């Protein structure tokens, strides 16, 4: 897909504030999905702070994802660096991603975080990387006869929200994700207490939320072996209270504090239908200033531009695909 840089665009670098540099990234071998994710990572200083706690002693390892990610994020802050993410891309190409192919941004997001954790020699730092994004949930299968509950814990790096083929809100998608479902008789659950298969219900419950919450709007659907994109409208707010998850909490949940909320700071956008292009909106300083990054082009933007990614109006327009929210206390400043 071709690039359009308006007169307000700033190729390769653009100063955002005293302590942050937003800069464009060249597209190498269809790398727009990585470029968009790197923009979201660069607007997450918590991640770089964690990576900087590790002090490798064996020199540069070309295959080490956390090291190359840290180098890329550091280089993105330097306007003089001609190719800040090329080594990081090559690192991914050597072991995780086939170059010059279309990739799903959510899958690559998980690959980067999983490899960053697994290839981090410092166990404490590895756990911090995981804890920054980890959403803990448990699946509850309830026997309809004896009410025995089977609890299966699991964790996610992004909250996968299905969207309906009508207008959606972020809250309606969250409520649908945690909705109780009655399993069909063809999928009866083996109940240890009844010692036989029984009708049952299935429910996902929330255990804990991370400091950085990634929401995946699942816009791709498989119908009879064919994948199609849903461009239906999904509205999402700049901020929301953690009370939005109240109905989905597990009995074993870490209590959600009533004075906590999440504030949006990055949106990864998918443009096109099945085969398309990824860009990103970022608000690095959690203020009213937004920037739009389309590979090497970075330009000032607005919240109204971000809202244009809700979808619904233009079949081929850019639609929000990943939403990055940061947890804050209601009495915190900034």
PDB file of C-alpha atoms in Angstrom, residues 47-190:
ATOM      1  CA  UNK A  47       8.415  -1.395  29.023  1.00  0.00           C
ATOM      2  CA  UNK A  48      11.746   0.274  28.260  1.00  0.00           C
ATOM      3  CA  UNK A  49      12.274   0.956  31.974  1.00  0.00           C
ATOM      4  CA  UNK A  50      11.881  -2.783  32.642  1.00  0.00           C
ATOM      5  CA  UNK A  51      14.181  -3.803  29.786  1.00  0.00           C
ATOM      6  CA  UNK A  52      16.834  -1.375  31.037  1.00  0.00           C
ATOM      7  CA  UNK A  53      16.986  -3.237  34.367  1.00  0.00           C
ATOM      8  CA  UNK A  54      18.794  -6.039  32.537  1.00  0.00           C
ATOM      9  CA  UNK A  55      22.523  -5.617  32.019  1.00  0.00           C
ATOM     10  CA  UNK A  56      23.769  -8.303  29.591  1.00  0.00           C
ATOM     11  CA  UNK A  57      27.433  -9.202  29.959  1.00  0.00           C
ATOM     12  CA  UNK A  58      28.039 -11.322  26.860  1.00  0.00           C
ATOM     13  CA  UNK A  59      27.870  -8.624  24.217  1.00  0.00           C
ATOM     14  CA  UNK A  60      25.273  -8.273  21.490  1.00  0.00           C
ATOM     15  CA  UNK A  61      23.178 -11.310  20.599  1.00  0.00           C
ATOM     16  CA  UNK A  62      21.567 -10.926  17.197  1.00  0.00           C
ATOM     17  CA  UNK A  63      18.891 -13.500  18.067  1.00  0.00           C
ATOM     18  CA  UNK A  64      17.881 -12.124  21.469  1.00  0.00           C
ATOM     19  CA  UNK A  65      14.472 -10.445  21.126  1.00  0.00           C
ATOM     20  CA  UNK A  66      14.417  -8.452  24.405  1.00  0.00           C
ATOM     21  CA  UNK A  67      17.885  -7.060  23.704  1.00  0.00           C
ATOM     22  CA  UNK A  68      17.056  -6.083  20.132  1.00  0.00           C
ATOM     23  CA  UNK A  69      13.704  -4.648  21.238  1.00  0.00           C
ATOM     24  CA  UNK A  70      15.437  -2.514  23.840  1.00  0.00           C
ATOM     25  CA  UNK A  71      17.997  -1.363  21.279  1.00  0.00           C
ATOM     26  CA  UNK A  72      15.224  -0.457  18.844  1.00  0.00           C
ATOM     27  CA  UNK A  73      13.254   1.534  21.425  1.00  0.00           C
ATOM     28  CA  UNK A  74      16.388   3.378  22.515  1.00  0.00           C
ATOM     29  CA  UNK A  75      17.365   4.115  18.903  1.00  0.00           C
ATOM     30  CA  UNK A  76      13.874   5.444  18.138  1.00  0.00           C
ATOM     31  CA  UNK A  77      14.620   8.241  20.590  1.00  0.00           C
ATOM     32  CA  UNK A  78      17.674   9.277  18.582  1.00  0.00           C
ATOM     33  CA  UNK A  79      16.918  11.314  15.487  1.00  0.00           C
ATOM     34  CA  UNK A  80      20.411  10.607  14.122  1.00  0.00           C
ATOM     35  CA  UNK A  81      19.889   6.823  13.896  1.00  0.00           C
ATOM     36  CA  UNK A  82      19.100   5.980  10.244  1.00  0.00           C
ATOM     37  CA  UNK A  83      17.469   2.571  10.836  1.00  0.00           C
ATOM     38  CA  UNK A  84      16.480   2.171  14.487  1.00  0.00           C
ATOM     39  CA  UNK A  85      14.509  -1.078  14.109  1.00  0.00           C
ATOM     40  CA  UNK A  86      16.283  -2.968  11.324  1.00  0.00           C
ATOM     41  CA  UNK A  87      18.235  -5.266  13.678  1.00  0.00           C
ATOM     42  CA  UNK A  88      15.050  -5.972  15.638  1.00  0.00           C
ATOM     43  CA  UNK A  89      13.237  -6.915  12.428  1.00  0.00           C
ATOM     44  CA  UNK A  90      16.075  -9.194  11.349  1.00  0.00           C
ATOM     45  CA  UNK A  91      16.003 -10.818  14.788  1.00  0.00           C
ATOM     46  CA  UNK A  92      12.289 -11.609  14.358  1.00  0.00           C
ATOM     47  CA  UNK A  93      12.799 -12.770  10.782  1.00  0.00           C
ATOM     48  CA  UNK A  94      15.502 -15.238  11.875  1.00  0.00           C
ATOM     49  CA  UNK A  95      13.309 -17.100  14.347  1.00  0.00           C
ATOM     50  CA  UNK A  96       9.654 -16.109  14.451  1.00  0.00           C
ATOM     51  CA  UNK A  97       8.305 -14.308  11.379  1.00  0.00           C
ATOM     52  CA  UNK A  98       8.480 -15.028   7.685  1.00  0.00           C
ATOM     53  CA  UNK A  99       9.559 -11.793   5.950  1.00  0.00           C
ATOM     54  CA  UNK A 100       7.706 -10.213   3.030  1.00  0.00           C
ATOM     55  CA  UNK A 101       4.365 -11.689   4.098  1.00  0.00           C
ATOM     56  CA  UNK A 102       1.152 -10.285   5.559  1.00  0.00           C
ATOM     57  CA  UNK A 103       0.965 -10.796   9.331  1.00  0.00           C
ATOM     58  CA  UNK A 104      -1.653 -10.268  12.029  1.00  0.00           C
ATOM     59  CA  UNK A 105      -0.677  -7.498  14.450  1.00  0.00           C
ATOM     60  CA  UNK A 106      -2.191  -9.233  17.486  1.00  0.00           C
ATOM     61  CA  UNK A 107      -0.293 -12.455  16.753  1.00  0.00           C
ATOM     62  CA  UNK A 108       2.966 -10.541  16.342  1.00  0.00           C
ATOM     63  CA  UNK A 109       2.234  -8.624  19.570  1.00  0.00           C
ATOM     64  CA  UNK A 110       2.029 -11.959  21.407  1.00  0.00           C
ATOM     65  CA  UNK A 111       5.134 -13.325  19.677  1.00  0.00           C
ATOM     66  CA  UNK A 112       7.205 -10.289  20.679  1.00  0.00           C
ATOM     67  CA  UNK A 113       6.073 -10.372  24.310  1.00  0.00           C
ATOM     68  CA  UNK A 114       6.410 -14.160  24.641  1.00  0.00           C
ATOM     69  CA  UNK A 115       9.933 -14.170  23.178  1.00  0.00           C
ATOM     70  CA  UNK A 116      10.903 -11.119  25.248  1.00  0.00           C
ATOM     71  CA  UNK A 117       9.905 -13.020  28.366  1.00  0.00           C
ATOM     72  CA  UNK A 118      11.340 -16.417  27.391  1.00  0.00           C
ATOM     73  CA  UNK A 119      14.677 -15.072  26.111  1.00  0.00           C
ATOM     74  CA  UNK A 120      15.246 -12.803  29.121  1.00  0.00           C
ATOM     75  CA  UNK A 121      17.978 -14.443  31.281  1.00  0.00           C
ATOM     76  CA  UNK A 122      17.041 -12.356  34.315  1.00  0.00           C
ATOM     77  CA  UNK A 123      14.001 -14.142  35.795  1.00  0.00           C
ATOM     78  CA  UNK A 124      12.845 -11.108  37.767  1.00  0.00           C
ATOM     79  CA  UNK A 125      12.911  -8.874  34.686  1.00  0.00           C
ATOM     80  CA  UNK A 126      11.144 -11.564  32.646  1.00  0.00           C
ATOM     81  CA  UNK A 127       8.346 -11.643  35.214  1.00  0.00           C
ATOM     82  CA  UNK A 128       8.057  -7.848  35.115  1.00  0.00           C
ATOM     83  CA  UNK A 129       7.634  -7.950  31.337  1.00  0.00           C
ATOM     84  CA  UNK A 130       4.862 -10.510  31.743  1.00  0.00           C
ATOM     85  CA  UNK A 131       3.168  -8.669  34.598  1.00  0.00           C
ATOM     86  CA  UNK A 132       3.071  -5.405  32.644  1.00  0.00           C
ATOM     87  CA  UNK A 133       0.582  -6.870  30.128  1.00  0.00           C
ATOM     88  CA  UNK A 134      -0.784 -10.072  31.702  1.00  0.00           C
ATOM     89  CA  UNK A 135      -4.571 -10.397  32.032  1.00  0.00           C
ATOM     90  CA  UNK A 136      -5.464 -13.254  34.385  1.00  0.00           C
ATOM     91  CA  UNK A 137      -8.753 -15.048  33.814  1.00  0.00           C
ATOM     92  CA  UNK A 138     -10.334 -18.358  34.702  1.00  0.00           C
ATOM     93  CA  UNK A 139     -12.778 -20.455  32.741  1.00  0.00           C
ATOM     94  CA  UNK A 140     -15.624 -21.789  34.861  1.00  0.00           C
ATOM     95  CA  UNK A 141     -17.529 -24.850  33.654  1.00  0.00           C
ATOM     96  CA  UNK A 142     -20.552 -25.508  35.876  1.00  0.00           C
ATOM     97  CA  UNK A 143     -22.379 -28.842  35.940  1.00  0.00           C
ATOM     98  CA  UNK A 144     -26.070 -28.108  35.414  1.00  0.00           C
ATOM     99  CA  UNK A 145     -27.076 -31.079  37.591  1.00  0.00           C
ATOM    100  CA  UNK A 146     -24.901 -30.891  40.730  1.00  0.00           C
ATOM    101  CA  UNK A 147     -23.496 -27.358  40.277  1.00  0.00           C
ATOM    102  CA  UNK A 148     -19.893 -28.562  40.582  1.00  0.00           C
ATOM    103  CA  UNK A 149     -17.551 -25.864  39.227  1.00  0.00           C
ATOM    104  CA  UNK A 150     -14.402 -26.699  37.287  1.00  0.00           C
ATOM    105  CA  UNK A 151     -12.044 -23.712  37.313  1.00  0.00           C
ATOM    106  CA  UNK A 152      -9.283 -23.509  34.688  1.00  0.00           C
ATOM    107  CA  UNK A 153      -6.894 -20.556  35.142  1.00  0.00           C
ATOM    108  CA  UNK A 154      -5.181 -18.950  32.160  1.00  0.00           C
ATOM    109  CA  UNK A 155      -3.599 -15.669  31.146  1.00  0.00           C
ATOM    110  CA  UNK A 156      -3.655 -13.412  28.095  1.00  0.00           C
ATOM    111  CA  UNK A 157      -1.568 -10.549  26.744  1.00  0.00           C
ATOM    112  CA  UNK A 158      -4.583  -9.023  25.008  1.00  0.00           C
ATOM    113  CA  UNK A 159      -8.308  -9.200  25.717  1.00  0.00           C
ATOM    114  CA  UNK A 160      -9.877 -10.800  22.598  1.00  0.00           C
ATOM    115  CA  UNK A 161     -13.261  -9.163  22.073  1.00  0.00           C
ATOM    116  CA  UNK A 162     -15.581 -10.463  19.371  1.00  0.00           C
ATOM    117  CA  UNK A 163     -17.633  -7.792  17.633  1.00  0.00           C
ATOM    118  CA  UNK A 164     -21.177  -8.226  16.343  1.00  0.00           C
ATOM    119  CA  UNK A 165     -22.402  -7.373  12.864  1.00  0.00           C
ATOM    120  CA  UNK A 166     -24.110  -4.256  14.127  1.00  0.00           C
ATOM    121  CA  UNK A 167     -22.915  -1.206  16.056  1.00  0.00           C
ATOM    122  CA  UNK A 168     -20.843  -2.070  19.119  1.00  0.00           C
ATOM    123  CA  UNK A 169     -19.388  -0.300  22.130  1.00  0.00           C
ATOM    124  CA  UNK A 170     -16.303  -1.344  24.036  1.00  0.00           C
ATOM    125  CA  UNK A 171     -18.511  -2.016  27.068  1.00  0.00           C
ATOM    126  CA  UNK A 172     -20.928  -4.209  25.093  1.00  0.00           C
ATOM    127  CA  UNK A 173     -18.005  -6.246  23.711  1.00  0.00           C
ATOM    128  CA  UNK A 174     -16.588  -6.710  27.231  1.00  0.00           C
ATOM    129  CA  UNK A 175     -19.978  -7.802  28.582  1.00  0.00           C
ATOM    130  CA  UNK A 176     -20.315 -10.294  25.730  1.00  0.00           C
ATOM    131  CA  UNK A 177     -16.868 -11.744  26.467  1.00  0.00           C
ATOM    132  CA  UNK A 178     -17.832 -12.473  30.096  1.00  0.00           C
ATOM    133  CA  UNK A 179     -21.376 -13.626  29.292  1.00  0.00           C
ATOM    134  CA  UNK A 180     -22.589 -16.981  30.629  1.00  0.00           C
ATOM    135  CA  UNK A 181     -23.055 -19.531  27.833  1.00  0.00           C
ATOM    136  CA  UNK A 182     -24.993 -22.775  27.921  1.00  0.00           C
ATOM    137  CA  UNK A 183     -23.048 -25.484  26.145  1.00  0.00           C
ATOM    138  CA  UNK A 184     -25.007 -27.608  23.642  1.00  0.00           C
ATOM    139  CA  UNK A 185     -25.759 -31.236  24.532  1.00  0.00           C
ATOM    140  CA  UNK A 186     -23.228 -32.308  21.914  1.00  0.00           C
ATOM    141  CA  UNK A 187     -20.545 -30.722  24.128  1.00  0.00           C
ATOM    142  CA  UNK A 188     -21.530 -32.203  27.482  1.00  0.00           C
ATOM    143  CA  UNK A 189     -18.952 -31.781  30.251  1.00  0.00           C
ATOM    144  CA  UNK A 190     -17.607 -34.769  32.194  1.00  0.00           C
TER     145      UNK A 190
END
